[in-house]
Tab-separated table of C-alpha atoms in Angstrom:
chain	number	residue	atom	x	y	z
A	15	UNK	CA	5.554	17.718	-14.811
A	16	UNK	CA	7.174	19.361	-11.800
A	17	UNK	CA	6.918	17.215	-8.656
A	18	UNK	CA	8.564	19.584	-6.215
A	19	UNK	CA	5.325	19.697	-4.205
A	20	UNK	CA	6.043	16.143	-3.044
A	21	UNK	CA	8.898	17.472	-0.911
A	22	UNK	CA	6.406	19.155	1.390
A	23	UNK	CA	3.973	16.323	2.056
A	24	UNK	CA	3.148	15.946	5.744
A	25	UNK	CA	0.869	12.917	6.002
A	26	UNK	CA	1.865	9.946	3.860
A	27	UNK	CA	0.400	6.483	3.310
A	28	UNK	CA	2.832	3.940	1.862
A	29	UNK	CA	1.614	0.574	0.620
A	30	UNK	CA	3.818	-2.430	-0.085
A	31	UNK	CA	2.562	-5.524	-1.878
A	32	UNK	CA	3.240	-9.141	-1.029
A	33	UNK	CA	5.631	-9.565	-3.947
A	34	UNK	CA	7.724	-6.643	-2.657
A	35	UNK	CA	8.371	-7.959	0.838
A	36	UNK	CA	8.465	-11.715	0.236
A	37	UNK	CA	10.481	-14.033	-1.947
A	38	UNK	CA	8.643	-16.208	-4.462
A	39	UNK	CA	8.611	-19.068	-1.958
A	40	UNK	CA	6.858	-16.879	0.632
A	41	UNK	CA	9.826	-16.199	2.914
A	42	UNK	CA	9.994	-12.602	4.097
A	43	UNK	CA	12.483	-10.412	2.217
A	44	UNK	CA	14.068	-9.156	5.420
A	45	UNK	CA	16.704	-6.857	3.922
A	46	UNK	CA	14.052	-4.999	1.906
A	47	UNK	CA	11.742	-4.715	4.899
A	48	UNK	CA	14.560	-3.414	7.096
A	49	UNK	CA	15.475	-0.689	4.600
A	50	UNK	CA	11.844	0.361	4.289
A	51	UNK	CA	11.453	0.534	8.058
A	52	UNK	CA	14.554	2.729	8.273
A	53	UNK	CA	13.082	5.175	5.740
A	54	UNK	CA	9.740	5.286	7.560
A	55	UNK	CA	11.490	6.001	10.845
A	56	UNK	CA	13.419	8.854	9.219
A	57	UNK	CA	10.159	10.334	7.935
A	58	UNK	CA	8.600	10.072	11.379
A	59	UNK	CA	11.681	11.735	12.881
A	60	UNK	CA	11.171	14.613	10.427
A	61	UNK	CA	7.748	15.205	11.939
A	62	UNK	CA	5.728	13.576	9.155
A	63	UNK	CA	2.751	11.342	9.889
A	64	UNK	CA	3.347	7.975	8.244
A	65	UNK	CA	1.102	4.947	7.707
A	66	UNK	CA	2.354	1.657	6.293
A	67	UNK	CA	-0.221	-0.521	4.530
A	68	UNK	CA	1.433	-3.910	4.303
A	69	UNK	CA	0.315	-6.982	2.422
A	70	UNK	CA	2.034	-10.320	2.967
A	71	UNK	CA	0.077	-11.985	5.763
A	72	UNK	CA	-1.303	-14.829	3.643
A	73	UNK	CA	2.026	-15.424	1.881
A	74	UNK	CA	3.882	-15.373	5.197
A	75	UNK	CA	1.354	-17.729	6.782
A	76	UNK	CA	1.473	-20.299	4.024
A	77	UNK	CA	5.268	-20.369	4.254
A	78	UNK	CA	5.164	-20.810	8.025
A	79	UNK	CA	2.777	-23.726	7.529
A	80	UNK	CA	5.101	-25.226	4.884
A	81	UNK	CA	2.524	-24.964	2.093
A	82	UNK	CA	4.032	-24.110	-1.282
A	83	UNK	CA	0.816	-23.343	-3.177
A	84	UNK	CA	-1.722	-20.560	-3.041
A	85	UNK	CA	-4.669	-21.169	-0.677
A	86	UNK	CA	-7.531	-22.977	-2.410
A	87	UNK	CA	-10.446	-21.962	-0.209
A	88	UNK	CA	-11.630	-19.014	1.848
A	89	UNK	CA	-11.034	-20.974	5.046
A	90	UNK	CA	-7.440	-21.626	3.985
A	91	UNK	CA	-6.884	-17.956	3.198
A	92	UNK	CA	-8.215	-16.963	6.585
A	93	UNK	CA	-6.097	-19.568	8.373
A	94	UNK	CA	-2.952	-18.555	6.485
A	95	UNK	CA	-3.650	-14.909	7.307
A	96	UNK	CA	-4.153	-15.689	10.994
A	97	UNK	CA	-0.712	-17.310	11.169
A	98	UNK	CA	1.021	-14.874	8.839
A	99	UNK	CA	-0.286	-11.600	10.269
A	100	UNK	CA	1.114	-12.424	13.699
A	101	UNK	CA	4.510	-13.322	12.225
A	102	UNK	CA	4.562	-10.261	9.995
A	103	UNK	CA	3.821	-7.909	12.881
A	104	UNK	CA	6.454	-9.588	15.018
A	105	UNK	CA	9.053	-8.756	12.361
A	106	UNK	CA	7.841	-5.174	11.995
A	107	UNK	CA	7.768	-4.587	15.753
A	108	UNK	CA	11.299	-5.886	16.121
A	109	UNK	CA	12.693	-3.812	13.248
A	110	UNK	CA	10.963	-0.586	14.276
A	111	UNK	CA	12.209	-1.007	17.838
A	112	UNK	CA	15.775	-1.116	16.509
A	113	UNK	CA	15.262	2.530	15.503
A	114	UNK	CA	13.502	3.437	18.745
A	115	UNK	CA	10.124	3.705	17.040
A	116	UNK	CA	6.855	2.107	18.124
A	117	UNK	CA	4.799	0.315	15.493
A	118	UNK	CA	1.079	-0.259	15.970
A	119	UNK	CA	-1.376	-2.506	14.150
A	120	UNK	CA	-4.752	-1.617	12.667
A	121	UNK	CA	-6.788	-4.281	10.850
A	122	UNK	CA	-9.691	-2.950	8.806
A	123	UNK	CA	-12.627	-4.296	6.824
A	124	UNK	CA	-14.730	-2.486	4.265
A	125	UNK	CA	-17.708	-2.631	6.619
A	126	UNK	CA	-15.796	-0.470	9.090
A	127	UNK	CA	-15.052	2.094	6.406
A	128	UNK	CA	-18.714	2.258	5.328
A	129	UNK	CA	-20.309	2.729	8.748
A	130	UNK	CA	-20.069	6.333	9.967
A	131	UNK	CA	-19.509	5.678	13.676
A	132	UNK	CA	-16.925	2.950	13.057
A	133	UNK	CA	-15.181	5.148	10.489
A	134	UNK	CA	-14.926	8.004	12.975
A	135	UNK	CA	-13.534	5.658	15.618
A	136	UNK	CA	-10.924	4.399	13.163
A	137	UNK	CA	-9.943	7.951	12.215
A	138	UNK	CA	-9.614	8.953	15.868
A	139	UNK	CA	-7.378	5.955	16.491
A	140	UNK	CA	-5.066	6.974	13.656
A	141	UNK	CA	-4.883	10.562	14.886
A	142	UNK	CA	-4.110	9.470	18.433
A	143	UNK	CA	-1.353	7.168	17.193
A	144	UNK	CA	0.146	10.077	15.237
A	145	UNK	CA	0.065	12.195	18.407
A	146	UNK	CA	1.877	9.383	20.218
A	147	UNK	CA	4.453	9.287	17.390
A	148	UNK	CA	3.625	5.694	16.543
A	149	UNK	CA	3.667	4.346	12.991
A	150	UNK	CA	0.437	2.454	12.236
A	151	UNK	CA	0.760	-0.708	10.145
A	152	UNK	CA	-2.502	-1.456	8.358
A	153	UNK	CA	-3.837	-4.558	6.673
A	154	UNK	CA	-7.216	-5.893	5.698
A	155	UNK	CA	-8.613	-8.205	8.352
A	156	UNK	CA	-8.523	-11.330	6.179
A	157	UNK	CA	-9.261	-13.646	9.098
A	158	UNK	CA	-12.869	-12.419	9.286
A	159	UNK	CA	-13.446	-10.614	5.965
A	160	UNK	CA	-15.094	-13.435	4.040
A	161	UNK	CA	-16.825	-10.973	1.714
A	162	UNK	CA	-13.610	-9.133	0.913
A	163	UNK	CA	-11.795	-12.377	0.173
A	164	UNK	CA	-14.447	-13.691	-2.183
A	165	UNK	CA	-15.764	-10.701	-4.090
A	166	UNK	CA	-14.289	-8.455	-6.754
A	167	UNK	CA	-15.309	-5.498	-4.619
A	168	UNK	CA	-12.393	-6.084	-2.268
A	169	UNK	CA	-9.747	-3.505	-1.396
A	170	UNK	CA	-7.686	-4.992	-4.257
A	171	UNK	CA	-4.403	-6.284	-2.791
A	172	UNK	CA	-4.555	-3.366	-0.349
A	173	UNK	CA	-4.185	-0.736	-3.083
A	174	UNK	CA	-7.688	0.570	-2.542
A	175	UNK	CA	-7.269	0.100	1.205
A	176	UNK	CA	-4.251	2.441	1.141
A	177	UNK	CA	-6.170	5.158	-0.702
A	178	UNK	CA	-9.235	4.682	1.491
A	179	UNK	CA	-7.083	5.071	4.600
A	180	UNK	CA	-5.514	8.137	3.007
A	181	UNK	CA	-8.961	9.629	2.494
A	182	UNK	CA	-9.970	8.744	6.049
A	183	UNK	CA	-7.007	10.470	7.701
A	184	UNK	CA	-6.632	13.393	5.305
A	185	UNK	CA	-3.325	12.227	3.828
A	186	UNK	CA	-1.756	14.442	1.167
A	187	UNK	CA	0.214	11.626	-0.516
A	188	UNK	CA	-0.301	7.912	-1.142
A	189	UNK	CA	2.571	5.799	-2.474
A	190	UNK	CA	1.857	2.342	-3.934
A	191	UNK	CA	5.002	0.203	-4.110
A	192	UNK	CA	4.959	-3.086	-6.005
A	193	UNK	CA	6.851	-5.037	-8.664
A	194	UNK	CA	5.917	-2.672	-11.502
A	195	UNK	CA	7.429	0.726	-12.330
A	196	UNK	CA	4.124	2.464	-12.943
A	197	UNK	CA	1.337	2.758	-15.489
A	198	UNK	CA	2.275	1.753	-19.027
A	199	UNK	CA	0.460	2.280	-22.323
A	200	UNK	CA	0.435	-1.526	-22.660
A	201	UNK	CA	1.764	-4.580	-20.852
A	202	UNK	CA	5.570	-4.104	-20.999
A	203	UNK	CA	6.135	-7.839	-20.535
A	204	UNK	CA	4.378	-8.645	-23.799
A	205	UNK	CA	4.854	-5.395	-25.711
A	206	UNK	CA	8.444	-4.058	-25.813
A	207	UNK	CA	7.152	-0.766	-27.221
A	208	UNK	CA	4.982	-0.036	-24.190
A	209	UNK	CA	5.746	3.381	-22.719
A	210	UNK	CA	5.745	4.385	-19.055
A	211	UNK	CA	3.236	7.158	-18.369
A	212	UNK	CA	4.898	9.657	-16.043
A	213	UNK	CA	1.972	11.917	-15.184
A	214	UNK	CA	-1.793	11.533	-14.939
A	215	UNK	CA	-4.123	14.408	-14.103
A	216	UNK	CA	-7.395	12.703	-15.006
A	217	UNK	CA	-8.518	9.063	-15.138
A	218	UNK	CA	-10.920	8.207	-17.945
A	219	UNK	CA	-12.153	5.012	-19.583
A	220	UNK	CA	-9.233	4.960	-22.013
A	221	UNK	CA	-6.810	4.959	-19.106
A	222	UNK	CA	-8.783	2.327	-17.210
A	223	UNK	CA	-8.621	0.086	-20.283
A	224	UNK	CA	-4.831	0.027	-19.912
A	225	UNK	CA	-5.162	-1.750	-16.567
A	226	UNK	CA	-5.078	-5.475	-16.033
A	227	UNK	CA	-6.446	-7.653	-13.266
A	228	UNK	CA	-3.528	-10.054	-13.560
A	229	UNK	CA	-0.752	-10.138	-10.996
A	230	UNK	CA	2.712	-11.039	-12.209
A	231	UNK	CA	3.871	-12.868	-9.109
A	232	UNK	CA	3.118	-16.085	-7.281
A	233	UNK	CA	2.377	-14.248	-4.037
A	234	UNK	CA	0.689	-11.021	-5.115
A	235	UNK	CA	-2.990	-10.629	-5.991
A	236	UNK	CA	-3.330	-7.084	-7.284
A	237	UNK	CA	-3.158	-5.756	-10.832
A	238	UNK	CA	-3.005	-2.333	-12.446
A	239	UNK	CA	-6.796	-1.988	-12.569
A	240	UNK	CA	-6.914	-2.072	-8.755
A	241	UNK	CA	-4.176	0.556	-8.625
A	242	UNK	CA	-6.067	2.830	-11.020
A	243	UNK	CA	-9.168	2.595	-8.828
A	244	UNK	CA	-6.960	3.403	-5.843
A	245	UNK	CA	-5.533	6.383	-7.699
A	246	UNK	CA	-9.036	7.691	-8.409
A	247	UNK	CA	-9.979	7.371	-4.728
A	248	UNK	CA	-6.881	9.286	-3.656
A	249	UNK	CA	-7.221	11.987	-6.304
A	250	UNK	CA	-10.885	12.585	-5.465
A	251	UNK	CA	-9.947	12.887	-1.783
A	252	UNK	CA	-7.385	15.589	-2.565
A	253	UNK	CA	-4.254	13.438	-2.249
A	254	UNK	CA	-1.525	12.911	-4.810
A	255	UNK	CA	-0.589	9.310	-5.565
A	256	UNK	CA	2.523	7.664	-6.969
A	257	UNK	CA	2.797	4.121	-8.322
A	258	UNK	CA	6.410	2.935	-8.359
A	259	UNK	CA	8.552	-0.167	-8.244
A	260	UNK	CA	9.816	-1.168	-4.814
A	261	UNK	CA	13.577	-0.712	-4.935
A	262	UNK	CA	16.190	0.763	-2.649
A	263	UNK	CA	15.833	4.512	-2.207
A	264	UNK	CA	12.516	4.769	-4.062
A	265	UNK	CA	10.572	6.498	-1.273
A	266	UNK	CA	13.341	9.058	-0.808
A	267	UNK	CA	13.458	9.730	-4.551
A	268	UNK	CA	9.697	10.229	-4.683
A	269	UNK	CA	9.730	12.639	-1.761
A	270	UNK	CA	12.588	14.572	-3.346
A	271	UNK	CA	10.357	15.219	-6.333
A	272	UNK	CA	12.304	13.033	-8.740
A	273	UNK	CA	10.673	11.459	-11.805
A	274	UNK	CA	10.012	8.028	-10.322
A	275	UNK	CA	7.030	5.907	-11.325
A	276	UNK	CA	3.686	7.374	-12.364
A	277	UNK	CA	2.460	10.509	-10.606
A	278	UNK	CA	-1.309	11.014	-10.255
A	279	UNK	CA	-2.134	14.606	-9.405
A	280	UNK	CA	-4.899	15.247	-6.878
A	281	UNK	CA	-8.195	16.786	-7.938
A	282	UNK	CA	-7.819	20.147	-6.236
A	283	UNK	CA	-11.360	21.235	-7.128
A	284	UNK	CA	-12.959	18.824	-4.665
A	285	UNK	CA	-13.363	20.188	-1.161
A	286	UNK	CA	-13.831	18.003	1.901
């Protein structure tokens, strides 16, 4: 399917997973982060509104605390996030400043997104940051979101958070970057005949059955099922969505309309 429409997107949400910006031991993958920041700054310089939804706080925190395992309790997750979020933002602030751009931080919980007044305040904050030419960096507020950390109904490794933010701000494109190339007909790691699905115009139960809740990395938590739910949220809100593997030049290729990853076409019949 033709993706030339992606060249003209004006408000873009880009999500990166923990496994994309950290090594397996939890250290930040600085060269990858720097290249991503450079691309985001170029997009902002072109007059596009850009939001970065970044995972990695818990992984970064556990590394800073010299803990080689995943957190075993909610309290540990919250403590790791408290340490890691500060370190992660410090890196982002420093890298964005190298390109004369100002990064800002927004931490959200699902309760904020559900309550009308809080949702409007969050939206106004995003819009004001766009007017100030800042690039918001968003994460779930793991230090206080006990419910989100414990329940299945979480944002799902920030995939659903990215699409929810996209819906909130009226984004026309959401890009989910992770360690997988897109949606496959089966698990490509166990089935060599699995085929990459390039285009999706409608998500049904058959498609949802192709998802998996398993994450392939030691630091990530999201699976394809979370990404499919995120895709549905974006599509219903009138935004296109692309799932692609985080590699050099991927965002540029997507925005040039190239056949990268899986492209989910927005539901144009829904009006908001």
